[in-house]
Amino acid sequence: MTACLFCDIAAGKRKANLVYENDDVCAFRDISPQAPTHVLVIPRKHIATLNDLQEADADLMGKLMLAAKEVAAAEGLSAKGYRVVVNCNRDAGQTVFHIHLHVLGGRYLGWPPG
Ligand code: 5GP
Ligand code: ZN
């Protein structure tokens, strides 16, 4: 095991319910779902937070968003709607320091978030 939970999931060293993967990105169901669909989309590359993004990561983050779209479509959420969230650091409640998109849907999602 490495120090990073999500690096371990991306490397197949830790079990997860994978719903999508390609060379750069993988997606799996959140262990503590906050909506009927709650999938996490991560880059295989370790990037701790949004603050750590570099110019060179621009393509990769685009691929992350495209993967989120594919996951939403596969979950039947495209027309009804869904939310894609990145939590950054303490005030946003980030608990795993490997950047990830939350894809949430399957129920009405209130706004503003808590
Ligand atoms: P954050 O709060 O950092 O934005 O989101 C981290 C998410 O990772 C949380 O929603 C949490 O439930 C989820 N999570 C934490 N550990 C695991 C795990 O081992 N497996 C899976 N599938 N999800 C996890
Ligand atoms: Zn990592």
mmCIF file of N, CA and C and ligand atoms in Angstrom:
data_model
loop_
_atom_site.group_PDB
_atom_site.id
_atom_site.type_symbol
_atom_site.label_atom_id
_atom_site.label_comp_id
_atom_site.label_asym_id
_atom_site.label_seq_id
_atom_site.Cartn_x
_atom_site.Cartn_y
_atom_site.Cartn_z
ATOM 1 N N MET A 1 0.834 -1.196 0.000
ATOM 2 C CA MET A 1 0.000 0.000 0.000
ATOM 3 C C MET A 1 0.884 1.267 0.000
ATOM 4 N N THR A 2 0.455 2.241 -0.779
ATOM 5 C CA THR A 2 1.155 3.532 -0.737
ATOM 6 C C THR A 2 0.447 4.407 0.286
ATOM 7 N N ALA A 3 0.936 5.646 0.418
ATOM 8 C CA ALA A 3 0.332 6.554 1.398
ATOM 9 C C ALA A 3 -1.007 7.082 0.911
ATOM 10 N N CYS A 4 -1.318 6.886 -0.359
ATOM 11 C CA CYS A 4 -2.533 7.495 -0.911
ATOM 12 C C CYS A 4 -3.560 6.435 -1.284
ATOM 13 N N LEU A 5 -4.714 6.552 -0.621
ATOM 14 C CA LEU A 5 -5.842 5.644 -0.839
ATOM 15 C C LEU A 5 -6.234 5.561 -2.321
ATOM 16 N N PHE A 6 -6.361 6.709 -2.971
ATOM 17 C CA PHE A 6 -6.864 6.721 -4.347
ATOM 18 C C PHE A 6 -5.792 6.280 -5.346
ATOM 19 N N CYS A 7 -4.506 6.526 -5.050
ATOM 20 C CA CYS A 7 -3.449 5.927 -5.885
ATOM 21 C C CYS A 7 -3.553 4.409 -5.809
ATOM 22 N N ASP A 8 -3.830 3.888 -4.630
ATOM 23 C CA ASP A 8 -3.965 2.434 -4.472
ATOM 24 C C ASP A 8 -5.157 1.900 -5.257
ATOM 25 N N ILE A 9 -6.267 2.622 -5.251
ATOM 26 C CA ILE A 9 -7.439 2.195 -6.026
ATOM 27 C C ILE A 9 -7.105 2.234 -7.521
ATOM 28 N N ALA A 10 -6.460 3.309 -7.964
ATOM 29 C CA ALA A 10 -6.111 3.439 -9.389
ATOM 30 C C ALA A 10 -5.171 2.326 -9.835
ATOM 31 N N ALA A 11 -4.312 1.874 -8.919
ATOM 32 C CA ALA A 11 -3.339 0.824 -9.251
ATOM 33 C C ALA A 11 -3.901 -0.575 -9.035
ATOM 34 N N GLY A 12 -5.144 -0.660 -8.573
ATOM 35 C CA GLY A 12 -5.760 -1.966 -8.330
ATOM 36 C C GLY A 12 -5.275 -2.652 -7.056
ATOM 37 N N LYS A 13 -4.613 -1.875 -6.192
ATOM 38 C CA LYS A 13 -4.097 -2.447 -4.934
ATOM 39 C C LYS A 13 -5.136 -2.403 -3.829
ATOM 40 N N ARG A 14 -6.177 -1.624 -4.028
ATOM 41 C CA ARG A 14 -7.254 -1.526 -3.050
ATOM 42 C C ARG A 14 -8.569 -1.682 -3.802
ATOM 43 N N LYS A 15 -9.473 -2.452 -3.234
ATOM 44 C CA LYS A 15 -10.746 -2.753 -3.897
ATOM 45 C C LYS A 15 -11.620 -1.515 -4.032
ATOM 46 N N ALA A 16 -12.301 -1.433 -5.168
ATOM 47 C CA ALA A 16 -13.300 -0.381 -5.353
ATOM 48 C C ALA A 16 -14.275 -0.874 -6.412
ATOM 49 N N ASN A 17 -15.449 -0.315 -6.379
ATOM 50 C CA ASN A 17 -16.480 -0.668 -7.355
ATOM 51 C C ASN A 17 -16.316 0.227 -8.588
ATOM 52 N N LEU A 18 -15.457 -0.200 -9.496
ATOM 53 C CA LEU A 18 -15.124 0.612 -10.674
ATOM 54 C C LEU A 18 -16.296 0.666 -11.646
ATOM 55 N N VAL A 19 -16.553 1.849 -12.176
ATOM 56 C CA VAL A 19 -17.615 1.979 -13.182
ATOM 57 C C VAL A 19 -17.080 2.474 -14.517
ATOM 58 N N TYR A 20 -15.842 2.963 -14.546
ATOM 59 C CA TYR A 20 -15.267 3.509 -15.787
ATOM 60 C C TYR A 20 -13.756 3.564 -15.616
ATOM 61 N N GLU A 21 -13.031 3.251 -16.692
ATOM 62 C CA GLU A 21 -11.583 3.486 -16.642
ATOM 63 C C GLU A 21 -11.006 3.595 -18.041
ATOM 64 N N ASN A 22 -9.929 4.372 -18.145
ATOM 65 C CA ASN A 22 -9.114 4.403 -19.352
ATOM 66 C C ASN A 22 -7.664 4.613 -18.907
ATOM 67 N N ASP A 23 -6.776 4.935 -19.846
ATOM 68 C CA ASP A 23 -5.350 5.020 -19.488
ATOM 69 C C ASP A 23 -5.053 6.109 -18.464
ATOM 70 N N ASP A 24 -5.863 7.160 -18.452
ATOM 71 C CA ASP A 24 -5.552 8.338 -17.638
ATOM 72 C C ASP A 24 -6.413 8.496 -16.394
ATOM 73 N N VAL A 25 -7.590 7.877 -16.422
ATOM 74 C CA VAL A 25 -8.641 8.210 -15.470
ATOM 75 C C VAL A 25 -9.339 6.937 -15.011
ATOM 76 N N CYS A 26 -9.802 6.903 -13.767
ATOM 77 C CA CYS A 26 -10.749 5.845 -13.409
ATOM 78 C C CYS A 26 -11.849 6.415 -12.526
ATOM 79 N N ALA A 27 -12.947 5.688 -12.436
ATOM 80 C CA ALA A 27 -14.121 6.152 -11.694
ATOM 81 C C ALA A 27 -14.711 4.971 -10.935
ATOM 82 N N PHE A 28 -15.122 5.256 -9.697
ATOM 83 C CA PHE A 28 -15.639 4.183 -8.836
ATOM 84 C C PHE A 28 -16.673 4.764 -7.883
ATOM 85 N N ARG A 29 -17.523 3.887 -7.350
ATOM 86 C CA ARG A 29 -18.603 4.342 -6.468
ATOM 87 C C ARG A 29 -18.047 4.769 -5.115
ATOM 88 N N ASP A 30 -18.576 5.897 -4.614
ATOM 89 C CA ASP A 30 -18.165 6.390 -3.297
ATOM 90 C C ASP A 30 -18.594 5.389 -2.234
ATOM 91 N N ILE A 31 -17.734 5.160 -1.256
ATOM 92 C CA ILE A 31 -18.002 4.197 -0.192
ATOM 93 C C ILE A 31 -19.131 4.677 0.726
ATOM 94 N N SER A 32 -19.379 5.982 0.719
ATOM 95 C CA SER A 32 -20.425 6.570 1.571
ATOM 96 C C SER A 32 -21.306 7.492 0.720
ATOM 97 N N PRO A 33 -22.157 6.899 -0.119
ATOM 98 C CA PRO A 33 -22.865 7.699 -1.130
ATOM 99 C C PRO A 33 -23.821 8.735 -0.524
ATOM 100 N N GLN A 34 -23.768 9.939 -1.102
ATOM 101 C CA GLN A 34 -24.618 11.045 -0.652
ATOM 102 C C GLN A 34 -25.802 11.271 -1.588
ATOM 103 N N ALA A 35 -25.975 10.404 -2.561
ATOM 104 C CA ALA A 35 -27.083 10.472 -3.522
ATOM 105 C C ALA A 35 -27.188 9.080 -4.145
ATOM 106 N N PRO A 36 -28.316 8.783 -4.819
ATOM 107 C CA PRO A 36 -28.458 7.459 -5.425
ATOM 108 C C PRO A 36 -27.286 7.099 -6.354
ATOM 109 N N THR A 37 -26.804 8.076 -7.112
ATOM 110 C CA THR A 37 -25.527 7.899 -7.818
ATOM 111 C C THR A 37 -24.501 8.818 -7.178
ATOM 112 N N HIS A 38 -23.402 8.251 -6.736
ATOM 113 C CA HIS A 38 -22.277 9.042 -6.203
ATOM 114 C C HIS A 38 -20.999 8.328 -6.626
ATOM 115 N N VAL A 39 -20.420 8.858 -7.687
ATOM 116 C CA VAL A 39 -19.213 8.255 -8.279
ATOM 117 C C VAL A 39 -18.068 9.257 -8.163
ATOM 118 N N LEU A 40 -16.882 8.756 -7.877
ATOM 119 C CA LEU A 40 -15.679 9.584 -7.825
ATOM 120 C C LEU A 40 -14.857 9.332 -9.081
ATOM 121 N N VAL A 41 -14.463 10.412 -9.747
ATOM 122 C CA VAL A 41 -13.642 10.310 -10.958
ATOM 123 C C VAL A 41 -12.259 10.861 -10.613
ATOM 124 N N ILE A 42 -11.230 10.050 -10.816
ATOM 125 C CA ILE A 42 -9.878 10.474 -10.424
ATOM 126 C C ILE A 42 -8.891 10.291 -11.586
ATOM 127 N N PRO A 43 -7.848 11.139 -11.603
ATOM 128 C CA PRO A 43 -6.744 10.866 -12.522
ATOM 129 C C PRO A 43 -5.867 9.766 -11.921
ATOM 130 N N ARG A 44 -5.265 8.951 -12.758
ATOM 131 C CA ARG A 44 -4.311 7.959 -12.222
ATOM 132 C C ARG A 44 -3.098 8.663 -11.617
ATOM 133 N N LYS A 45 -2.768 9.826 -12.178
ATOM 134 C CA LYS A 45 -1.655 10.627 -11.650
ATOM 135 C C LYS A 45 -2.028 11.224 -10.298
ATOM 136 N N HIS A 46 -1.129 11.197 -9.370
ATOM 137 C CA HIS A 46 -1.408 11.801 -8.062
ATOM 138 C C HIS A 46 -1.266 13.314 -8.118
ATOM 139 N N ILE A 47 -2.371 13.999 -7.855
ATOM 140 C CA ILE A 47 -2.383 15.462 -7.679
ATOM 141 C C ILE A 47 -3.179 15.668 -6.394
ATOM 142 N N ALA A 48 -2.632 16.342 -5.412
ATOM 143 C CA ALA A 48 -3.265 16.358 -4.088
ATOM 144 C C ALA A 48 -4.556 17.177 -4.061
ATOM 145 N N THR A 49 -4.498 18.399 -4.543
ATOM 146 C CA THR A 49 -5.676 19.278 -4.481
ATOM 147 C C THR A 49 -5.744 20.121 -5.754
ATOM 148 N N LEU A 50 -6.855 20.826 -5.887
ATOM 149 C CA LEU A 50 -7.003 21.746 -7.029
ATOM 150 C C LEU A 50 -5.882 22.791 -7.022
ATOM 151 N N ASN A 51 -5.415 23.162 -5.829
ATOM 152 C CA ASN A 51 -4.326 24.149 -5.719
ATOM 153 C C ASN A 51 -3.030 23.671 -6.376
ATOM 154 N N ASP A 52 -2.899 22.365 -6.518
ATOM 155 C CA ASP A 52 -1.649 21.794 -7.026
ATOM 156 C C ASP A 52 -1.648 21.583 -8.536
ATOM 157 N N LEU A 53 -2.742 21.940 -9.202
ATOM 158 C CA LEU A 53 -2.815 21.775 -10.664
ATOM 159 C C LEU A 53 -1.784 22.640 -11.361
ATOM 160 N N GLN A 54 -1.183 22.066 -12.410
ATOM 161 C CA GLN A 54 -0.213 22.795 -13.228
ATOM 162 C C GLN A 54 -0.794 22.957 -14.634
ATOM 163 N N GLU A 55 -0.237 23.892 -15.388
ATOM 164 C CA GLU A 55 -0.636 24.056 -16.792
ATOM 165 C C GLU A 55 -0.602 22.722 -17.536
ATOM 166 N N ALA A 56 0.407 21.922 -17.239
ATOM 167 C CA ALA A 56 0.586 20.641 -17.931
ATOM 168 C C ALA A 56 -0.545 19.652 -17.623
ATOM 169 N N ASP A 57 -1.344 19.935 -16.615
ATOM 170 C CA ASP A 57 -2.451 19.047 -16.252
ATOM 171 C C ASP A 57 -3.760 19.414 -16.965
ATOM 172 N N ALA A 58 -3.725 20.441 -17.803
ATOM 173 C CA ALA A 58 -4.964 20.936 -18.419
ATOM 174 C C ALA A 58 -5.668 19.850 -19.233
ATOM 175 N N ASP A 59 -4.934 19.105 -20.046
ATOM 176 C CA ASP A 59 -5.551 18.042 -20.852
ATOM 177 C C ASP A 59 -6.136 16.958 -19.957
ATOM 178 N N LEU A 60 -5.385 16.627 -18.936
ATOM 179 C CA LEU A 60 -5.824 15.572 -18.013
ATOM 180 C C LEU A 60 -7.137 15.967 -17.331
ATOM 181 N N MET A 61 -7.245 17.231 -16.915
ATOM 182 C CA MET A 61 -8.478 17.655 -16.250
ATOM 183 C C MET A 61 -9.648 17.677 -17.224
ATOM 184 N N GLY A 62 -9.354 17.964 -18.490
ATOM 185 C CA GLY A 62 -10.393 17.862 -19.518
ATOM 186 C C GLY A 62 -10.881 16.426 -19.644
ATOM 187 N N LYS A 63 -9.946 15.494 -19.585
ATOM 188 C CA LYS A 63 -10.326 14.072 -19.663
ATOM 189 C C LYS A 63 -11.148 13.658 -18.454
ATOM 190 N N LEU A 64 -10.834 14.260 -17.309
ATOM 191 C CA LEU A 64 -11.612 13.960 -16.103
ATOM 192 C C LEU A 64 -13.074 14.400 -16.287
ATOM 193 N N MET A 65 -13.249 15.593 -16.867
ATOM 194 C CA MET A 65 -14.615 16.084 -17.093
ATOM 195 C C MET A 65 -15.343 15.223 -18.120
ATOM 196 N N LEU A 66 -14.634 14.805 -19.165
ATOM 197 C CA LEU A 66 -15.262 13.933 -20.165
ATOM 198 C C LEU A 66 -15.662 12.599 -19.541
ATOM 199 N N ALA A 67 -14.827 12.087 -18.638
ATOM 200 C CA ALA A 67 -15.169 10.838 -17.952
ATOM 201 C C ALA A 67 -16.411 11.038 -17.083
ATOM 202 N N ALA A 68 -16.508 12.193 -16.428
ATOM 203 C CA ALA A 68 -17.693 12.488 -15.602
ATOM 204 C C ALA A 68 -18.950 12.471 -16.472
ATOM 205 N N LYS A 69 -18.852 13.036 -17.657
ATOM 206 C CA LYS A 69 -19.987 13.039 -18.592
ATOM 207 C C LYS A 69 -20.371 11.622 -18.981
ATOM 208 N N GLU A 70 -19.380 10.797 -19.248
ATOM 209 C CA GLU A 70 -19.646 9.397 -19.628
ATOM 210 C C GLU A 70 -20.293 8.639 -18.472
ATOM 211 N N VAL A 71 -19.802 8.870 -17.273
ATOM 212 C CA VAL A 71 -20.368 8.202 -16.089
ATOM 213 C C VAL A 71 -21.834 8.629 -15.914
ATOM 214 N N ALA A 72 -22.085 9.927 -16.020
ATOM 215 C CA ALA A 72 -23.454 10.427 -15.863
ATOM 216 C C ALA A 72 -24.374 9.789 -16.908
ATOM 217 N N ALA A 73 -23.901 9.678 -18.132
ATOM 218 C CA ALA A 73 -24.723 9.069 -19.187
ATOM 219 C C ALA A 73 -24.989 7.598 -18.871
ATOM 220 N N ALA A 74 -23.961 6.885 -18.450
ATOM 221 C CA ALA A 74 -24.117 5.451 -18.147
ATOM 222 C C ALA A 74 -25.065 5.231 -16.963
ATOM 223 N N GLU A 75 -25.137 6.227 -16.075
ATOM 224 C CA GLU A 75 -26.019 6.135 -14.905
ATOM 225 C C GLU A 75 -27.429 6.639 -15.222
ATOM 226 N N GLY A 76 -27.645 7.098 -16.449
ATOM 227 C CA GLY A 76 -28.971 7.571 -16.862
ATOM 228 C C GLY A 76 -29.317 8.953 -16.339
ATOM 229 N N LEU A 77 -28.287 9.777 -16.098
ATOM 230 C CA LEU A 77 -28.516 11.084 -15.460
ATOM 231 C C LEU A 77 -28.489 12.262 -16.427
ATOM 232 N N SER A 78 -28.083 12.032 -17.674
ATOM 233 C CA SER A 78 -27.791 13.161 -18.569
ATOM 234 C C SER A 78 -28.955 14.131 -18.708
ATOM 235 N N ALA A 79 -30.147 13.621 -18.938
ATOM 236 C CA ALA A 79 -31.287 14.504 -19.176
ATOM 237 C C ALA A 79 -31.827 15.099 -17.880
ATOM 238 N N LYS A 80 -31.919 14.292 -16.848
ATOM 239 C CA LYS A 80 -32.484 14.764 -15.574
ATOM 240 C C LYS A 80 -31.567 15.759 -14.883
ATOM 241 N N GLY A 81 -30.276 15.491 -14.978
ATOM 242 C CA GLY A 81 -29.290 16.386 -14.383
ATOM 243 C C GLY A 81 -28.506 15.733 -13.265
ATOM 244 N N TYR A 82 -27.415 16.373 -12.960
ATOM 245 C CA TYR A 82 -26.491 15.839 -11.954
ATOM 246 C C TYR A 82 -25.532 16.955 -11.579
ATOM 247 N N ARG A 83 -24.722 16.722 -10.567
ATOM 248 C CA ARG A 83 -23.758 17.732 -10.118
ATOM 249 C C ARG A 83 -22.361 17.135 -10.104
ATOM 250 N N VAL A 84 -21.393 17.961 -10.492
ATOM 251 C CA VAL A 84 -19.976 17.568 -10.446
ATOM 252 C C VAL A 84 -19.273 18.538 -9.504
ATOM 253 N N VAL A 85 -18.620 17.986 -8.489
ATOM 254 C CA VAL A 85 -18.065 18.804 -7.402
ATOM 255 C C VAL A 85 -16.598 18.453 -7.176
ATOM 256 N N VAL A 86 -15.785 19.487 -6.945
ATOM 257 C CA VAL A 86 -14.419 19.284 -6.434
ATOM 258 C C VAL A 86 -14.315 20.004 -5.100
ATOM 259 N N ASN A 87 -13.999 19.290 -4.050
ATOM 260 C CA ASN A 87 -13.751 19.915 -2.755
ATOM 261 C C ASN A 87 -12.258 20.191 -2.637
ATOM 262 N N CYS A 88 -11.921 21.406 -2.223
ATOM 263 C CA CYS A 88 -10.505 21.764 -2.063
ATOM 264 C C CYS A 88 -10.234 22.222 -0.638
ATOM 265 N N ASN A 89 -9.446 21.418 0.055
ATOM 266 C CA ASN A 89 -8.968 21.753 1.409
ATOM 267 C C ASN A 89 -10.089 21.854 2.447
ATOM 268 N N ARG A 90 -9.744 22.339 3.610
ATOM 269 C CA ARG A 90 -10.558 22.172 4.824
ATOM 270 C C ARG A 90 -11.970 22.741 4.729
ATOM 271 N N ASP A 91 -12.109 23.972 4.295
ATOM 272 C CA ASP A 91 -13.436 24.588 4.332
ATOM 273 C C ASP A 91 -14.423 23.918 3.378
ATOM 274 N N ALA A 92 -13.910 23.241 2.371
ATOM 275 C CA ALA A 92 -14.797 22.515 1.453
ATOM 276 C C ALA A 92 -15.006 21.072 1.895
ATOM 277 N N GLY A 93 -14.287 20.664 2.938
ATOM 278 C CA GLY A 93 -14.474 19.308 3.463
ATOM 279 C C GLY A 93 -13.674 18.241 2.750
ATOM 280 N N GLN A 94 -12.573 18.630 2.081
ATOM 281 C CA GLN A 94 -11.750 17.600 1.419
ATOM 282 C C GLN A 94 -11.121 16.685 2.467
ATOM 283 N N THR A 95 -11.293 15.389 2.260
ATOM 284 C CA THR A 95 -10.754 14.402 3.210
ATOM 285 C C THR A 95 -9.736 13.477 2.560
ATOM 286 N N VAL A 96 -9.789 13.332 1.249
ATOM 287 C CA VAL A 96 -8.814 12.491 0.542
ATOM 288 C C VAL A 96 -8.013 13.407 -0.387
ATOM 289 N N PHE A 97 -6.694 13.425 -0.171
ATOM 290 C CA PHE A 97 -5.863 14.405 -0.858
ATOM 291 C C PHE A 97 -5.237 13.818 -2.122
ATOM 292 N N HIS A 98 -6.136 13.357 -2.981
ATOM 293 C CA HIS A 98 -5.847 12.968 -4.369
ATOM 294 C C HIS A 98 -7.052 13.516 -5.123
ATOM 295 N N ILE A 99 -6.808 14.464 -6.002
ATOM 296 C CA ILE A 99 -7.900 15.223 -6.608
ATOM 297 C C ILE A 99 -8.957 14.295 -7.211
ATOM 298 N N HIS A 100 -10.225 14.658 -7.053
ATOM 299 C CA HIS A 100 -11.321 13.824 -7.563
ATOM 300 C C HIS A 100 -12.543 14.675 -7.836
ATOM 301 N N LEU A 101 -13.299 14.255 -8.842
ATOM 302 C CA LEU A 101 -14.614 14.834 -9.103
ATOM 303 C C LEU A 101 -15.648 13.941 -8.452
ATOM 304 N N HIS A 102 -16.574 14.550 -7.714
ATOM 305 C CA HIS A 102 -17.758 13.828 -7.255
ATOM 306 C C HIS A 102 -18.826 13.990 -8.339
ATOM 307 N N VAL A 103 -19.394 12.889 -8.815
ATOM 308 C CA VAL A 103 -20.542 12.943 -9.726
ATOM 309 C C VAL A 103 -21.746 12.474 -8.919
ATOM 310 N N LEU A 104 -22.675 13.395 -8.701
ATOM 311 C CA LEU A 104 -23.829 13.133 -7.828
ATOM 312 C C LEU A 104 -25.121 13.297 -8.606
ATOM 313 N N GLY A 105 -26.034 12.360 -8.426
ATOM 314 C CA GLY A 105 -27.325 12.494 -9.096
ATOM 315 C C GLY A 105 -28.293 11.414 -8.660
ATOM 316 N N GLY A 106 -29.483 11.464 -9.286
ATOM 317 C CA GLY A 106 -30.516 10.487 -8.954
ATOM 318 C C GLY A 106 -31.528 11.024 -7.959
ATOM 319 N N ARG A 107 -31.326 12.252 -7.509
ATOM 320 C CA ARG A 107 -32.311 12.942 -6.660
ATOM 321 C C ARG A 107 -32.133 14.438 -6.897
ATOM 322 N N TYR A 108 -33.118 15.261 -6.431
ATOM 323 C CA TYR A 108 -32.957 16.704 -6.540
ATOM 324 C C TYR A 108 -31.849 17.148 -5.593
ATOM 325 N N LEU A 109 -30.947 17.962 -6.083
ATOM 326 C CA LEU A 109 -29.812 18.429 -5.286
ATOM 327 C C LEU A 109 -30.015 19.901 -4.968
ATOM 328 N N GLY A 110 -30.121 20.220 -3.689
ATOM 329 C CA GLY A 110 -30.373 21.601 -3.289
ATOM 330 C C GLY A 110 -29.201 22.519 -3.602
ATOM 331 N N TRP A 111 -29.524 23.807 -3.715
ATOM 332 C CA TRP A 111 -28.498 24.835 -3.948
ATOM 333 C C TRP A 111 -28.862 26.060 -3.153
ATOM 334 N N PRO A 112 -27.965 26.730 -2.463
ATOM 335 C CA PRO A 112 -26.547 26.416 -2.392
ATOM 336 C C PRO A 112 -26.270 25.202 -1.533
ATOM 337 N N PRO A 113 -25.137 24.540 -1.770
ATOM 338 C CA PRO A 113 -24.771 23.392 -0.934
ATOM 339 C C PRO A 113 -24.434 23.869 0.464
ATOM 340 N N GLY A 114 -24.416 22.962 1.425
ATOM 341 C CA GLY A 114 -24.223 23.317 2.829
ATOM 342 C C GLY A 114 -22.832 23.885 3.121
HETATM 343 P P1 5GP B 1 -13.673 14.567 -0.300
HETATM 344 O O1 5GP B 1 -14.357 14.785 1.020
HETATM 345 O O2 5GP B 1 -12.167 14.466 -0.125
HETATM 346 O O3 5GP B 1 -14.079 15.527 -1.364
HETATM 347 O O4 5GP B 1 -14.189 13.157 -0.820
HETATM 348 C C1 5GP B 1 -13.610 11.942 -0.474
HETATM 349 C C2 5GP B 1 -14.645 10.879 -0.729
HETATM 350 O O5 5GP B 1 -13.992 9.635 -0.757
HETATM 351 C C3 5GP B 1 -15.733 10.802 0.344
HETATM 352 O O6 5GP B 1 -16.998 11.017 -0.265
HETATM 353 C C4 5GP B 1 -15.572 9.400 0.909
HETATM 354 O O7 5GP B 1 -16.811 8.799 1.219
HETATM 355 C C5 5GP B 1 -14.846 8.660 -0.202
HETATM 356 N N1 5GP B 1 -13.977 7.594 0.248
HETATM 357 C C6 5GP B 1 -13.080 7.625 1.272
HETATM 358 N N2 5GP B 1 -12.425 6.461 1.361
HETATM 359 C C7 5GP B 1 -12.894 5.669 0.365
HETATM 360 C C8 5GP B 1 -12.590 4.333 -0.042
HETATM 361 O O8 5GP B 1 -11.739 3.631 0.509
HETATM 362 N N3 5GP B 1 -13.275 3.861 -1.104
HETATM 363 C C9 5GP B 1 -14.234 4.590 -1.757
HETATM 364 N N4 5GP B 1 -14.861 4.016 -2.781
HETATM 365 N N5 5GP B 1 -14.542 5.860 -1.398
HETATM 366 C C10 5GP B 1 -13.880 6.390 -0.344
HETATM 367 ZN ZN ZN B 2 -2.810 9.595 -4.911
#
